[in-house]
Amino acid sequence: MHKLYNSHKALLVDRLGKVLLLRSSNPNEYGEDWDLPGGMMESGEEPLDCLVREVLEETGIHIDKRDAKMFYQKMAKGFGDMASEDVLKTFYTVSIEDHELALSWEHKDFRWIDPRNNLDDDIDGYVVDVIE
């Protein structure tokens, strides 16, 4: 039986309109090199609870799920062990005030980008589609 997985990602937007990107510590296993905070929904978990949990785990930033506004969904293939699986990716914008970061082991770097400017050449994949 084919299973559909759900991933919830946050476009964290600071007061200056900049968006947070995280650099994967292992893009071959975890997917895109530069990515948005978020991840897979656990069994029995509600979508926005997943978003809050994943953002906190990956960045140390506490968000309020009432501030999350869904703006885009996309079907995609998984990566790593899940390369043959279908993943429904749901994206939300979340405005944040404070952004002191504590990166998880899944990420080795971060950057705040201004989506109104041209994206750097090393940012690719679905991240470009979502931000533009």
PDB file of N, CA and C in Angstrom, residues 48-87:
ATOM      1  N   LEU A  48      -0.546  21.995  12.430  1.00  0.00           N
ATOM      2  CA  LEU A  48       0.095  23.180  13.015  1.00  0.00           C
ATOM      3  C   LEU A  48       0.943  22.833  14.225  1.00  0.00           C
ATOM      4  N   ASP A  49       0.586  21.774  14.936  1.00  0.00           N
ATOM      5  CA  ASP A  49       1.433  21.317  16.039  1.00  0.00           C
ATOM      6  C   ASP A  49       2.762  20.803  15.497  1.00  0.00           C
ATOM      7  N   CYS A  50       2.716  20.149  14.337  1.00  0.00           N
ATOM      8  CA  CYS A  50       3.941  19.702  13.665  1.00  0.00           C
ATOM      9  C   CYS A  50       4.813  20.899  13.321  1.00  0.00           C
ATOM     10  N   LEU A  51       4.215  21.925  12.747  1.00  0.00           N
ATOM     11  CA  LEU A  51       4.955  23.119  12.355  1.00  0.00           C
ATOM     12  C   LEU A  51       5.648  23.750  13.559  1.00  0.00           C
ATOM     13  N   VAL A  52       4.898  23.928  14.642  1.00  0.00           N
ATOM     14  CA  VAL A  52       5.453  24.528  15.861  1.00  0.00           C
ATOM     15  C   VAL A  52       6.608  23.678  16.388  1.00  0.00           C
ATOM     16  N   ARG A  53       6.415  22.363  16.461  1.00  0.00           N
ATOM     17  CA  ARG A  53       7.442  21.452  16.978  1.00  0.00           C
ATOM     18  C   ARG A  53       8.698  21.491  16.112  1.00  0.00           C
ATOM     19  N   GLU A  54       8.517  21.374  14.800  1.00  0.00           N
ATOM     20  CA  GLU A  54       9.668  21.337  13.897  1.00  0.00           C
ATOM     21  C   GLU A  54      10.456  22.643  13.917  1.00  0.00           C
ATOM     22  N   VAL A  55       9.771  23.780  13.906  1.00  0.00           N
ATOM     23  CA  VAL A  55      10.470  25.068  13.952  1.00  0.00           C
ATOM     24  C   VAL A  55      11.264  25.183  15.253  1.00  0.00           C
ATOM     25  N   LEU A  56      10.675  24.788  16.360  1.00  0.00           N
ATOM     26  CA  LEU A  56      11.377  24.847  17.643  1.00  0.00           C
ATOM     27  C   LEU A  56      12.581  23.901  17.646  1.00  0.00           C
ATOM     28  N   GLU A  57      12.384  22.668  17.184  1.00  0.00           N
ATOM     29  CA  GLU A  57      13.488  21.697  17.160  1.00  0.00           C
ATOM     30  C   GLU A  57      14.642  22.166  16.286  1.00  0.00           C
ATOM     31  N   GLU A  58      14.332  22.736  15.137  1.00  0.00           N
ATOM     32  CA  GLU A  58      15.373  23.078  14.170  1.00  0.00           C
ATOM     33  C   GLU A  58      16.015  24.434  14.401  1.00  0.00           C
ATOM     34  N   THR A  59      15.299  25.359  15.053  1.00  0.00           N
ATOM     35  CA  THR A  59      15.807  26.732  15.184  1.00  0.00           C
ATOM     36  C   THR A  59      15.864  27.250  16.614  1.00  0.00           C
ATOM     37  N   GLY A  60      15.122  26.630  17.521  1.00  0.00           N
ATOM     38  CA  GLY A  60      15.011  27.158  18.874  1.00  0.00           C
ATOM     39  C   GLY A  60      14.024  28.302  18.979  1.00  0.00           C
ATOM     40  N   ILE A  61      13.336  28.624  17.883  1.00  0.00           N
ATOM     41  CA  ILE A  61      12.375  29.730  17.863  1.00  0.00           C
ATOM     42  C   ILE A  61      10.986  29.200  18.194  1.00  0.00           C
ATOM     43  N   HIS A  62      10.353  29.829  19.175  1.00  0.00           N
ATOM     44  CA  HIS A  62       8.968  29.492  19.532  1.00  0.00           C
ATOM     45  C   HIS A  62       8.026  30.309  18.656  1.00  0.00           C
ATOM     46  N   ILE A  63       7.131  29.612  17.953  1.00  0.00           N
ATOM     47  CA  ILE A  63       6.108  30.325  17.181  1.00  0.00           C
ATOM     48  C   ILE A  63       4.739  29.959  17.744  1.00  0.00           C
ATOM     49  N   ASP A  64       3.790  30.833  17.527  1.00  0.00           N
ATOM     50  CA  ASP A  64       2.406  30.588  17.925  1.00  0.00           C
ATOM     51  C   ASP A  64       1.667  30.095  16.685  1.00  0.00           C
ATOM     52  N   LYS A  65       1.039  28.944  16.776  1.00  0.00           N
ATOM     53  CA  LYS A  65       0.383  28.382  15.596  1.00  0.00           C
ATOM     54  C   LYS A  65      -0.729  29.282  15.066  1.00  0.00           C
ATOM     55  N   ARG A  66      -1.255  30.173  15.893  1.00  0.00           N
ATOM     56  CA  ARG A  66      -2.293  31.105  15.430  1.00  0.00           C
ATOM     57  C   ARG A  66      -1.729  32.147  14.463  1.00  0.00           C
ATOM     58  N   ASP A  67      -0.399  32.296  14.467  1.00  0.00           N
ATOM     59  CA  ASP A  67       0.251  33.251  13.562  1.00  0.00           C
ATOM     60  C   ASP A  67       0.609  32.637  12.214  1.00  0.00           C
ATOM     61  N   ALA A  68       0.471  31.319  12.091  1.00  0.00           N
ATOM     62  CA  ALA A  68       0.849  30.622  10.857  1.00  0.00           C
ATOM     63  C   ALA A  68      -0.271  30.726   9.824  1.00  0.00           C
ATOM     64  N   LYS A  69       0.075  31.221   8.648  1.00  0.00           N
ATOM     65  CA  LYS A  69      -0.896  31.376   7.556  1.00  0.00           C
ATOM     66  C   LYS A  69      -0.463  30.499   6.385  1.00  0.00           C
ATOM     67  N   MET A  70      -1.268  29.487   6.071  1.00  0.00           N
ATOM     68  CA  MET A  70      -0.939  28.608   4.959  1.00  0.00           C
ATOM     69  C   MET A  70      -1.046  29.389   3.651  1.00  0.00           C
ATOM     70  N   PHE A  71      -0.042  29.206   2.762  1.00  0.00           N
ATOM     71  CA  PHE A  71      -0.100  29.917   1.487  1.00  0.00           C
ATOM     72  C   PHE A  71       0.195  29.040   0.280  1.00  0.00           C
ATOM     73  N   TYR A  72       0.650  27.811   0.483  1.00  0.00           N
ATOM     74  CA  TYR A  72       1.047  27.010  -0.675  1.00  0.00           C
ATOM     75  C   TYR A  72       1.124  25.534  -0.286  1.00  0.00           C
ATOM     76  N   GLN A  73       0.706  24.660  -1.217  1.00  0.00           N
ATOM     77  CA  GLN A  73       0.876  23.222  -1.052  1.00  0.00           C
ATOM     78  C   GLN A  73       1.434  22.652  -2.339  1.00  0.00           C
ATOM     79  N   LYS A  74       2.209  21.587  -2.188  1.00  0.00           N
ATOM     80  CA  LYS A  74       2.867  20.996  -3.348  1.00  0.00           C
ATOM     81  C   LYS A  74       3.133  19.522  -3.078  1.00  0.00           C
ATOM     82  N   MET A  75       2.878  18.691  -4.086  1.00  0.00           N
ATOM     83  CA  MET A  75       3.251  17.286  -4.010  1.00  0.00           C
ATOM     84  C   MET A  75       4.705  17.161  -4.443  1.00  0.00           C
ATOM     85  N   ALA A  76       5.448  16.314  -3.738  1.00  0.00           N
ATOM     86  CA  ALA A  76       6.855  16.112  -4.061  1.00  0.00           C
ATOM     87  C   ALA A  76       7.244  14.680  -3.718  1.00  0.00           C
ATOM     88  N   LYS A  77       8.375  14.271  -4.223  1.00  0.00           N
ATOM     89  CA  LYS A  77       8.949  12.987  -3.836  1.00  0.00           C
ATOM     90  C   LYS A  77       9.784  13.198  -2.586  1.00  0.00           C
ATOM     91  N   GLY A  78       9.873  12.156  -1.774  1.00  0.00           N
ATOM     92  CA  GLY A  78      10.698  12.214  -0.579  1.00  0.00           C
ATOM     93  C   GLY A  78      12.174  12.193  -0.946  1.00  0.00           C
ATOM     94  N   PHE A  79      13.018  12.001   0.045  1.00  0.00           N
ATOM     95  CA  PHE A  79      14.459  11.962  -0.163  1.00  0.00           C
ATOM     96  C   PHE A  79      15.040  10.925   0.769  1.00  0.00           C
ATOM     97  N   GLY A  80      16.294  10.569   0.560  1.00  0.00           N
ATOM     98  CA  GLY A  80      16.942   9.564   1.400  1.00  0.00           C
ATOM     99  C   GLY A  80      16.193   8.243   1.343  1.00  0.00           C
ATOM    100  N   ASP A  81      15.885   7.681   2.500  1.00  0.00           N
ATOM    101  CA  ASP A  81      15.159   6.406   2.589  1.00  0.00           C
ATOM    102  C   ASP A  81      13.740   6.502   2.049  1.00  0.00           C
ATOM    103  N   MET A  82      13.227   7.710   1.909  1.00  0.00           N
ATOM    104  CA  MET A  82      11.844   7.914   1.456  1.00  0.00           C
ATOM    105  C   MET A  82      11.788   8.420   0.016  1.00  0.00           C
ATOM    106  N   ALA A  83      12.825   8.182  -0.763  1.00  0.00           N
ATOM    107  CA  ALA A  83      12.915   8.735  -2.123  1.00  0.00           C
ATOM    108  C   ALA A  83      11.772   8.296  -3.029  1.00  0.00           C
ATOM    109  N   SER A  84      11.179   7.158  -2.773  1.00  0.00           N
ATOM    110  CA  SER A  84      10.089   6.683  -3.636  1.00  0.00           C
ATOM    111  C   SER A  84       8.711   7.044  -3.087  1.00  0.00           C
ATOM    112  N   GLU A  85       8.665   7.727  -1.972  1.00  0.00           N
ATOM    113  CA  GLU A  85       7.396   8.069  -1.324  1.00  0.00           C
ATOM    114  C   GLU A  85       6.904   9.440  -1.769  1.00  0.00           C
ATOM    115  N   ASP A  86       5.586   9.625  -1.732  1.00  0.00           N
ATOM    116  CA  ASP A  86       4.982  10.924  -2.016  1.00  0.00           C
ATOM    117  C   ASP A  86       4.844  11.736  -0.734  1.00  0.00           C
ATOM    118  N   VAL A  87       5.164  13.003  -0.832  1.00  0.00           N
ATOM    119  CA  VAL A  87       5.080  13.905   0.321  1.00  0.00           C
ATOM    120  C   VAL A  87       4.248  15.118  -0.074  1.00  0.00           C
TER     121      VAL A  87
END
